[in-house]
Amino acid sequence: MSADSATVIRGGRIICPGSGLDLQTDILVRDGAIAAVGTNRATEPLHVIDATGKVVCPGLIDVHVHLREPGAEQKETIRTGTRAAVRGGFTTVCAMPNTSPAPDIPENVAAIRERVRRDAWCRVGLIGAATVGNDRFHLSDFRALRDAGCVAISDDAFMLTTREQRREALLRCAELGLIFLAHAEAEELSAGGVMHRGAVAERLGLPGQHPETEVRSLAEWREAWDGPGRPPLHIAHLSTAAGVELLRDWSDGPTAETAPHYLALTDEAVATHGANAKMNPPLRTEQDRQALIDALCDGTIAVIATDHAPHTVQEKAAGMLAAPFGIVGLETALSVVLAELVESGRMKLSQALATMTAAPAALLGLPQGLIEAGAPADLLIFEPDSRWSVDAEEFVSLGRNTPFAGRELPGFVSTVLLAGRVVLDRGRLADTQPPAHLN
Ligand SMILES: [Zn+2]
């Protein structure tokens, strides 16, 4: 315990949604962990971080990120994606399995983990692929994936196709203590659609996805679970009022996440931002947007995840019909949430932060997401009232595909500590990468 490794974060407003803590005090960090929370009078030589006027909370946790590596390093790499995460205030991200090769067998999981150890700037949880080679038909060996270190299983981007598969996937997850992250989309209703089907799609002359594609898929998932208790199921990127209604009616139902863009934008954004507002599920109507915010307020949706999905400028330049689905989100998520949920008066700050800290940690059983003695010192310090203007050219991510370009948003991410080490200092990434042993 050398004094050299001790840091005190002084005078900030400490918010820990998981424990209910919200007060102005100090945090003492030593040897990578939180040593004490409370007024610090230590006289030993300490590294001091002045957090006066700032919020100090657990580092953000994102359960839904596409890091693209291996296989699509022109869009993003583990290094650039996790640096973007840190810049956005995240200390843990979970990588979706639609890579090539996919994390569908232990050997591939091990190879990706090796890359993560070499290149990651934050903690990375790997989500195992639900099907072999993401072929959508042959379920992978969930037990082997869990034993290889996967934190969950998902069919994101490569949805399961039958009731039997869904049932089998949930049974296996229940047996293994895993959570299945489901992409809820009924393809027979969405195929060929590039945005939400409605007045805006009609005006723009673009093929739309039927509004009920999500709720139909949710009904299929409900049908697939006849086991006792809660299904080991989490609904990814919930986007519709009908989906919210179904989850409210489903007693002992799954958990769910939504993404910042569904809280801030409607399908009208496609008219302005084109393919940079194209993602799947698509942006919906104002009624859907309000229903999602209500669902976060009443706890029907507990988690906010970015679905960070970088693509190259060339790919997105292909226009609404040909461009791939997805937008980046790591570097704007906190600010969009602050704007739409807190500044708007819909949620208290600690309640909004819970959706990005305690709730995702609880979902996957992660040891992060808490400020208490003994917890890993993964911490975010931000200025809630500072405003900044989104300039995609300044992103650390390789992706520039954001519908928030030019928007002025609240919340400046000032400092991020990962296991007690400063990895972002007053908005700037550190010179050296954090140590590999964290992953
Ligand atoms: Zn996704």
Coordinates of C-alpha atoms and ligand atoms in Angstrom, one line a residue:
M1 CA 0.0 0.0 0.0
S2 CA 2.3 2.8 -1.1
A3 CA 1.0 6.3 -0.8
D4 CA 2.1 6.8 -4.4
S5 CA -0.9 4.9 -5.6
A6 CA -3.4 6.8 -3.5
T7 CA -5.7 9.4 -5.0
V8 CA -8.3 11.5 -3.5
I9 CA -11.3 12.9 -5.4
R10 CA -12.2 16.0 -3.5
G11 CA -15.4 17.9 -3.1
G12 CA -17.6 16.4 -5.8
R13 CA -21.2 15.5 -5.7
I14 CA -21.0 11.7 -5.3
I15 CA -23.9 9.9 -6.8
C16 CA -24.1 6.1 -6.5
P17 CA -27.6 5.0 -7.7
G18 CA -26.9 1.4 -6.6
S19 CA -26.6 2.4 -2.9
G20 CA -28.7 5.5 -3.0
L21 CA -25.7 7.7 -2.0
D22 CA -26.0 11.3 -3.1
L23 CA -23.9 13.8 -1.2
Q24 CA -20.9 16.1 -1.5
T25 CA -17.8 14.4 -0.1
D26 CA -14.5 12.8 -1.0
I27 CA -13.5 9.4 -2.4
L28 CA -10.1 7.9 -1.5
V29 CA -8.8 5.5 -4.1
R30 CA -5.9 3.2 -3.3
D31 CA -4.4 0.2 -5.2
G32 CA -7.1 0.2 -7.9
A33 CA -10.1 0.1 -5.4
I34 CA -12.2 2.6 -3.5
A35 CA -10.6 2.7 -0.1
A36 CA -13.1 5.1 1.6
V37 CA -16.0 7.4 0.9
G38 CA -16.2 10.5 3.2
T39 CA -14.3 13.6 4.2
N40 CA -10.6 12.9 3.6
R41 CA -8.1 14.5 6.0
A42 CA -5.1 12.4 5.1
T43 CA -1.8 14.2 5.1
E44 CA 0.1 11.6 3.2
P45 CA 1.2 12.7 -0.3
L46 CA -1.9 12.1 -2.4
H47 CA -2.7 12.7 -6.0
V48 CA -5.7 15.1 -5.7
I49 CA -8.5 15.4 -8.3
D50 CA -10.6 18.5 -7.6
A51 CA -14.2 17.6 -8.4
T52 CA -15.8 20.8 -7.0
G53 CA -18.9 21.6 -8.9
K54 CA -18.8 18.2 -10.7
V55 CA -20.7 14.9 -10.4
V56 CA -18.8 11.8 -9.4
C57 CA -20.5 8.5 -10.2
P58 CA -19.6 4.9 -11.1
G59 CA -18.1 4.5 -14.6
L60 CA -20.9 3.9 -17.1
I61 CA -21.6 0.4 -18.3
D62 CA -22.9 -0.4 -21.8
V63 CA -24.3 -3.8 -22.4
H64 CA -24.7 -3.3 -26.2
V65 CA -21.8 -2.2 -28.3
H66 CA -20.5 -3.3 -31.7
L67 CA -16.7 -3.1 -31.6
R68 CA -16.5 -4.6 -35.2
E69 CA -13.2 -6.3 -34.5
P70 CA -12.5 -9.0 -35.7
G71 CA -13.6 -8.7 -39.3
A72 CA -14.6 -5.1 -39.9
E73 CA -11.7 -3.0 -38.6
Q74 CA -12.4 -0.4 -41.3
K75 CA -15.5 0.5 -39.2
E76 CA -14.0 0.3 -35.7
T77 CA -11.4 -1.6 -33.7
I78 CA -11.3 -2.8 -30.1
R79 CA -8.8 0.0 -29.5
T80 CA -10.8 2.9 -31.1
G81 CA -14.2 1.6 -29.8
T82 CA -13.0 1.3 -26.2
R83 CA -11.2 4.7 -26.4
A84 CA -14.5 6.2 -27.6
A85 CA -16.2 4.4 -24.7
V86 CA -13.8 6.0 -22.2
R87 CA -14.3 9.4 -23.8
G88 CA -18.0 9.0 -23.3
G89 CA -17.6 8.1 -19.6
F90 CA -17.8 4.3 -19.9
T91 CA -15.5 1.9 -18.0
T92 CA -17.2 -1.3 -19.1
V93 CA -18.7 -2.2 -22.4
C94 CA -20.1 -5.5 -23.6
A95 CA -19.3 -6.5 -27.2
M96 CA -22.1 -7.9 -29.4
P97 CA -21.1 -11.1 -31.2
N98 CA -21.8 -10.2 -34.9
T99 CA -18.1 -10.2 -35.7
S100 CA -16.2 -12.4 -38.1
P101 CA -15.2 -14.8 -36.8
A102 CA -17.9 -14.7 -34.2
P103 CA -17.4 -15.7 -30.5
D104 CA -19.4 -18.9 -31.1
I105 CA -16.8 -21.5 -29.9
P106 CA -14.3 -21.2 -27.1
E107 CA -11.3 -20.9 -29.4
N108 CA -12.8 -17.8 -31.0
V109 CA -13.7 -16.3 -27.7
A110 CA -10.2 -16.9 -26.5
A111 CA -8.7 -15.2 -29.6
I112 CA -11.0 -12.2 -29.2
R113 CA -10.2 -12.0 -25.5
E114 CA -6.5 -11.9 -26.4
R115 CA -7.1 -8.9 -28.7
V116 CA -9.1 -7.3 -25.9
R117 CA -6.2 -7.8 -23.5
R118 CA -3.8 -6.2 -26.0
D119 CA -5.9 -3.3 -27.2
A120 CA -8.8 -2.4 -24.9
W121 CA -8.9 0.9 -23.0
C122 CA -11.7 -0.2 -20.7
R123 CA -13.2 -3.4 -19.5
V124 CA -14.8 -5.5 -22.2
G125 CA -17.4 -8.2 -21.6
L126 CA -17.8 -10.6 -24.5
I127 CA -21.3 -11.7 -25.5
G128 CA -21.4 -15.2 -27.1
A129 CA -23.1 -15.8 -30.4
A130 CA -26.4 -17.7 -30.1
T131 CA -25.8 -19.6 -33.3
V132 CA -22.7 -21.3 -34.9
G133 CA -21.1 -18.8 -37.3
N134 CA -24.2 -16.6 -36.7
D135 CA -26.0 -19.0 -39.1
R136 CA -29.3 -18.4 -37.3
F137 CA -30.1 -22.1 -37.3
H138 CA -27.7 -24.1 -35.1
L139 CA -27.6 -23.1 -31.5
S140 CA -24.0 -22.8 -30.2
D141 CA -22.8 -24.5 -27.1
F142 CA -23.8 -22.0 -24.4
R143 CA -22.0 -23.8 -21.6
A144 CA -18.7 -23.8 -23.5
L145 CA -19.1 -20.1 -24.2
R146 CA -19.9 -19.3 -20.6
D147 CA -16.9 -21.4 -19.5
A148 CA -14.7 -19.5 -22.0
G149 CA -15.8 -16.2 -20.2
C150 CA -18.8 -14.9 -22.1
V151 CA -21.0 -12.7 -19.9
A152 CA -24.2 -13.3 -21.9
I153 CA -25.6 -14.8 -25.1
S154 CA -27.2 -12.8 -28.0
D155 CA -28.9 -13.2 -31.3
D156 CA -28.4 -9.5 -32.1
A157 CA -28.2 -9.0 -35.9
F158 CA -28.7 -12.7 -36.5
M159 CA -32.1 -13.5 -35.0
L160 CA -33.3 -16.9 -34.0
T161 CA -36.0 -18.2 -36.4
T162 CA -38.3 -20.6 -34.6
R163 CA -40.2 -21.0 -31.4
E164 CA -38.3 -24.2 -30.6
Q165 CA -35.0 -22.4 -30.9
R166 CA -36.1 -19.6 -28.6
R167 CA -37.5 -22.1 -26.1
E168 CA -34.3 -24.1 -26.2
A169 CA -32.1 -21.0 -25.9
L170 CA -34.0 -19.8 -22.8
L171 CA -33.9 -23.3 -21.2
R172 CA -30.2 -23.5 -21.7
C173 CA -29.6 -20.0 -20.3
A174 CA -31.8 -20.7 -17.3
E175 CA -29.8 -23.8 -16.6
L176 CA -26.4 -22.1 -17.0
G177 CA -27.3 -18.8 -15.2
L178 CA -26.8 -16.8 -18.4
I179 CA -29.0 -14.0 -19.8
F180 CA -30.1 -14.1 -23.4
L181 CA -30.1 -10.6 -25.1
A182 CA -32.7 -10.8 -27.8
H183 CA -33.1 -8.7 -30.9
A184 CA -36.9 -8.5 -31.2
E185 CA -37.9 -8.2 -34.8
A186 CA -40.4 -10.2 -36.8
E187 CA -38.8 -10.3 -40.3
E188 CA -42.0 -11.1 -42.1
L189 CA -43.1 -7.6 -41.1
S190 CA -39.8 -5.7 -41.5
A191 CA -38.1 -7.2 -44.5
G192 CA -37.2 -4.6 -47.1
G193 CA -38.0 -1.7 -44.8
V194 CA -35.3 0.9 -44.2
M195 CA -37.2 3.0 -41.7
H196 CA -40.4 3.0 -39.6
R197 CA -43.5 2.7 -41.8
G198 CA -45.6 5.8 -41.3
A199 CA -46.3 9.3 -42.6
V200 CA -42.6 10.3 -42.8
A201 CA -41.6 7.2 -44.8
E202 CA -44.5 7.8 -47.1
R203 CA -43.6 11.5 -47.6
L204 CA -39.9 10.5 -48.3
G205 CA -41.0 7.7 -50.6
L206 CA -39.0 5.1 -48.6
P207 CA -40.0 1.5 -47.8
G208 CA -41.0 1.1 -44.2
Q209 CA -40.9 -1.7 -41.6
H210 CA -44.4 -2.6 -40.3
P211 CA -44.8 -0.8 -36.9
E212 CA -45.7 -4.2 -35.2
T213 CA -42.5 -6.0 -36.1
E214 CA -41.2 -5.6 -32.6
V215 CA -44.3 -6.4 -30.6
R216 CA -45.0 -9.5 -32.7
S217 CA -41.5 -10.8 -32.0
L218 CA -42.0 -10.1 -28.3
A219 CA -45.2 -12.1 -28.3
E220 CA -43.2 -15.0 -29.9
W221 CA -40.6 -14.8 -27.1
R222 CA -43.4 -14.8 -24.5
E223 CA -44.8 -17.9 -26.1
A224 CA -41.4 -19.6 -26.0
W225 CA -41.1 -19.4 -22.2
D226 CA -43.2 -21.8 -20.2
G227 CA -40.7 -22.3 -17.4
P228 CA -41.4 -21.2 -13.9
G229 CA -40.4 -17.7 -12.9
R230 CA -38.8 -15.0 -14.9
P231 CA -37.3 -16.0 -18.3
P232 CA -33.5 -15.4 -18.5
L233 CA -34.3 -12.9 -21.2
H234 CA -33.4 -9.3 -21.8
I235 CA -34.9 -7.3 -24.7
A236 CA -32.4 -5.3 -26.7
H237 CA -33.1 -1.8 -28.0
L238 CA -36.9 -1.6 -27.2
S239 CA -38.3 1.0 -29.5
T240 CA -42.1 1.0 -29.5
A241 CA -45.1 1.9 -27.3
A242 CA -46.7 -1.4 -28.2
G243 CA -43.5 -3.2 -27.0
V244 CA -43.6 -1.3 -23.8
E245 CA -47.3 -2.3 -23.3
L246 CA -46.6 -5.9 -23.9
L247 CA -43.8 -5.9 -21.3
R248 CA -46.0 -4.2 -18.8
D249 CA -48.6 -6.9 -19.2
W250 CA -46.0 -9.7 -19.0
S251 CA -45.9 -10.4 -15.3
D252 CA -42.5 -11.8 -14.3
G253 CA -41.4 -10.9 -17.7
P254 CA -37.9 -10.0 -19.1
T255 CA -35.8 -7.0 -18.5
A256 CA -35.3 -4.5 -21.3
E257 CA -33.1 -1.7 -22.6
T258 CA -33.6 1.2 -24.9
A259 CA -31.1 3.4 -26.6
P260 CA -30.5 7.2 -26.2
H261 CA -31.6 7.9 -29.8
Y262 CA -35.1 6.5 -29.3
L263 CA -35.5 9.0 -26.4
A264 CA -34.3 12.0 -28.4
L265 CA -35.4 11.5 -32.0
T266 CA -38.4 10.4 -34.1
D267 CA -38.6 9.2 -37.7
E268 CA -38.6 12.9 -38.7
A269 CA -34.8 12.8 -38.1
V270 CA -34.5 10.7 -41.3
A271 CA -35.6 13.7 -43.3
T272 CA -32.7 15.7 -42.0
H273 CA -30.0 13.2 -41.3
G274 CA -30.7 10.5 -43.9
A275 CA -28.7 7.3 -43.4
N276 CA -27.1 8.8 -40.3
A277 CA -30.5 8.3 -38.8
K278 CA -30.9 4.8 -40.1
M279 CA -30.7 2.0 -37.5
N280 CA -32.6 -1.2 -36.7
P281 CA -35.0 -1.0 -35.0
P282 CA -35.7 2.3 -36.7
L283 CA -36.6 5.7 -35.1
R284 CA -40.3 5.7 -34.3
T285 CA -43.1 8.3 -33.7
E286 CA -43.4 10.9 -31.0
Q287 CA -45.9 8.6 -29.2
D288 CA -43.4 5.8 -29.1
R289 CA -40.7 8.2 -27.8
Q290 CA -42.9 9.3 -25.0
A291 CA -43.9 5.7 -24.1
L292 CA -40.2 4.8 -23.8
I293 CA -39.5 7.7 -21.5
D294 CA -42.5 6.7 -19.4
A295 CA -41.3 3.1 -19.3
L296 CA -37.9 4.3 -18.0
C297 CA -39.6 6.4 -15.3
D298 CA -41.8 3.5 -14.1
G299 CA -39.0 0.8 -14.4
T300 CA -40.6 -1.2 -17.2
I301 CA -37.3 -0.5 -19.0
A302 CA -34.3 -0.5 -16.5
V303 CA -31.3 -0.1 -18.8
I304 CA -30.1 2.3 -21.4
A305 CA -27.5 0.9 -23.8
T306 CA -26.1 2.7 -26.8
D307 CA -26.2 0.0 -29.6
H308 CA -23.0 1.8 -30.8
A309 CA -22.8 0.6 -34.4
P310 CA -20.0 2.4 -36.4
H311 CA -19.9 2.3 -40.2
T312 CA -17.6 4.0 -42.6
V313 CA -18.5 7.4 -44.2
Q314 CA -18.5 5.7 -47.6
E315 CA -21.1 3.1 -46.5
K316 CA -23.4 5.7 -45.0
A317 CA -23.0 7.9 -48.1
A318 CA -24.8 5.2 -50.1
G319 CA -28.1 6.7 -49.0
M320 CA -31.2 5.4 -47.1
L321 CA -31.8 2.4 -49.3
A322 CA -28.3 1.0 -49.5
A323 CA -26.5 2.1 -46.4
P324 CA -26.2 -0.3 -43.5
F325 CA -28.2 0.0 -40.3
G326 CA -26.7 1.6 -37.2
I327 CA -25.3 4.7 -35.6
V328 CA -22.5 5.5 -33.2
G329 CA -23.5 6.4 -29.6
L330 CA -20.7 6.0 -27.1
E331 CA -19.5 9.6 -27.2
T332 CA -23.0 11.2 -27.0
A333 CA -25.0 8.8 -24.8
L334 CA -24.5 10.5 -21.4
S335 CA -25.3 13.9 -22.8
V336 CA -28.4 12.8 -24.7
V337 CA -29.7 11.1 -21.6
L338 CA -29.0 14.2 -19.5
A339 CA -30.9 16.3 -22.1
E340 CA -33.9 14.1 -22.6
L341 CA -34.4 12.7 -19.1
V342 CA -32.9 15.1 -16.6
E343 CA -33.0 18.6 -18.2
S344 CA -36.5 17.8 -19.4
G345 CA -37.5 17.2 -15.7
R346 CA -38.7 13.7 -16.3
M347 CA -36.1 12.0 -14.0
K348 CA -33.8 12.9 -11.2
L349 CA -30.1 12.7 -12.1
S350 CA -29.5 9.7 -9.9
Q351 CA -32.4 7.8 -11.4
A352 CA -31.1 8.5 -14.9
L353 CA -27.6 7.5 -14.0
A354 CA -29.0 4.2 -12.6
T355 CA -29.9 3.1 -16.1
M356 CA -26.3 3.3 -17.1
T357 CA -24.6 2.0 -14.0
A358 CA -26.4 0.0 -11.3
A359 CA -29.0 -1.5 -13.7
P360 CA -26.7 -2.9 -16.4
A361 CA -24.4 -4.2 -13.7
A362 CA -27.3 -6.0 -12.0
L363 CA -28.4 -7.4 -15.3
L364 CA -25.2 -9.2 -16.0
G365 CA -24.0 -9.6 -12.4
L366 CA -21.0 -7.4 -12.9
P367 CA -18.9 -6.3 -9.8
Q368 CA -18.7 -2.8 -11.2
G369 CA -21.3 0.0 -10.9
L370 CA -21.0 0.8 -7.2
I371 CA -19.2 3.4 -5.1
E372 CA -18.4 1.7 -1.8
A373 CA -15.3 0.7 0.0
G374 CA -13.7 -2.3 -1.6
A375 CA -15.3 -1.8 -5.0
P376 CA -13.1 -1.4 -8.1
A377 CA -12.3 2.3 -8.6
D378 CA -14.0 2.7 -12.0
L379 CA -15.3 6.2 -11.7
L380 CA -16.7 9.0 -13.9
I381 CA -16.4 12.7 -13.1
F382 CA -18.5 15.0 -15.3
E383 CA -19.8 18.5 -15.4
P384 CA -23.5 18.2 -15.7
D385 CA -24.1 21.8 -16.8
S386 CA -21.3 22.4 -19.3
R387 CA -22.6 22.4 -22.8
W388 CA -20.8 21.3 -25.9
S389 CA -21.6 21.0 -29.6
V390 CA -21.4 17.6 -31.2
D391 CA -18.8 17.5 -34.0
A392 CA -18.5 14.0 -35.5
E393 CA -15.1 14.9 -36.9
E394 CA -13.8 15.1 -33.3
F395 CA -15.0 11.6 -32.3
V396 CA -12.4 9.1 -31.1
S397 CA -14.5 6.4 -32.7
L398 CA -13.8 5.7 -36.3
G399 CA -17.5 6.1 -37.0
R400 CA -18.9 9.5 -37.9
N401 CA -22.5 8.2 -38.4
T402 CA -24.4 10.2 -35.8
P403 CA -27.8 12.0 -36.1
F404 CA -26.7 14.3 -33.3
A405 CA -24.1 16.3 -35.3
G406 CA -24.4 20.0 -34.6
R407 CA -26.6 19.5 -31.6
E408 CA -25.7 21.3 -28.4
L409 CA -25.9 19.0 -25.4
P410 CA -25.4 19.2 -21.7
G411 CA -22.8 17.2 -19.8
F412 CA -19.0 17.3 -20.3
V413 CA -17.1 14.1 -19.5
S414 CA -14.1 15.4 -17.6
T415 CA -12.3 12.5 -16.0
V416 CA -12.5 8.8 -16.0
L417 CA -10.7 6.4 -13.6
L418 CA -10.3 2.8 -14.5
A419 CA -9.2 0.6 -11.5
G420 CA -7.9 3.9 -9.9
R421 CA -5.9 4.9 -12.9
V422 CA -6.8 8.2 -14.7
V423 CA -7.5 7.2 -18.3
L424 CA -9.3 10.4 -19.3
D425 CA -8.1 13.7 -17.8
R426 CA -10.1 16.9 -18.4
G427 CA -11.5 15.4 -21.6
R428 CA -8.2 14.1 -22.9
L429 CA -7.3 10.4 -23.2
A430 CA -4.2 9.4 -21.2
D431 CA -0.9 8.9 -23.0
T432 CA -0.7 5.2 -22.0
Q433 CA -3.1 2.4 -22.3
P434 CA -4.4 0.8 -19.1
P435 CA -2.8 -2.4 -18.1
A436 CA -3.9 -5.7 -19.8
H437 CA -4.7 -7.5 -16.6
L438 CA -8.0 -5.6 -16.3
N439 CA -9.3 -7.8 -19.0
Ligands
ZN1 ZN -26.9 -4.1 -31.8

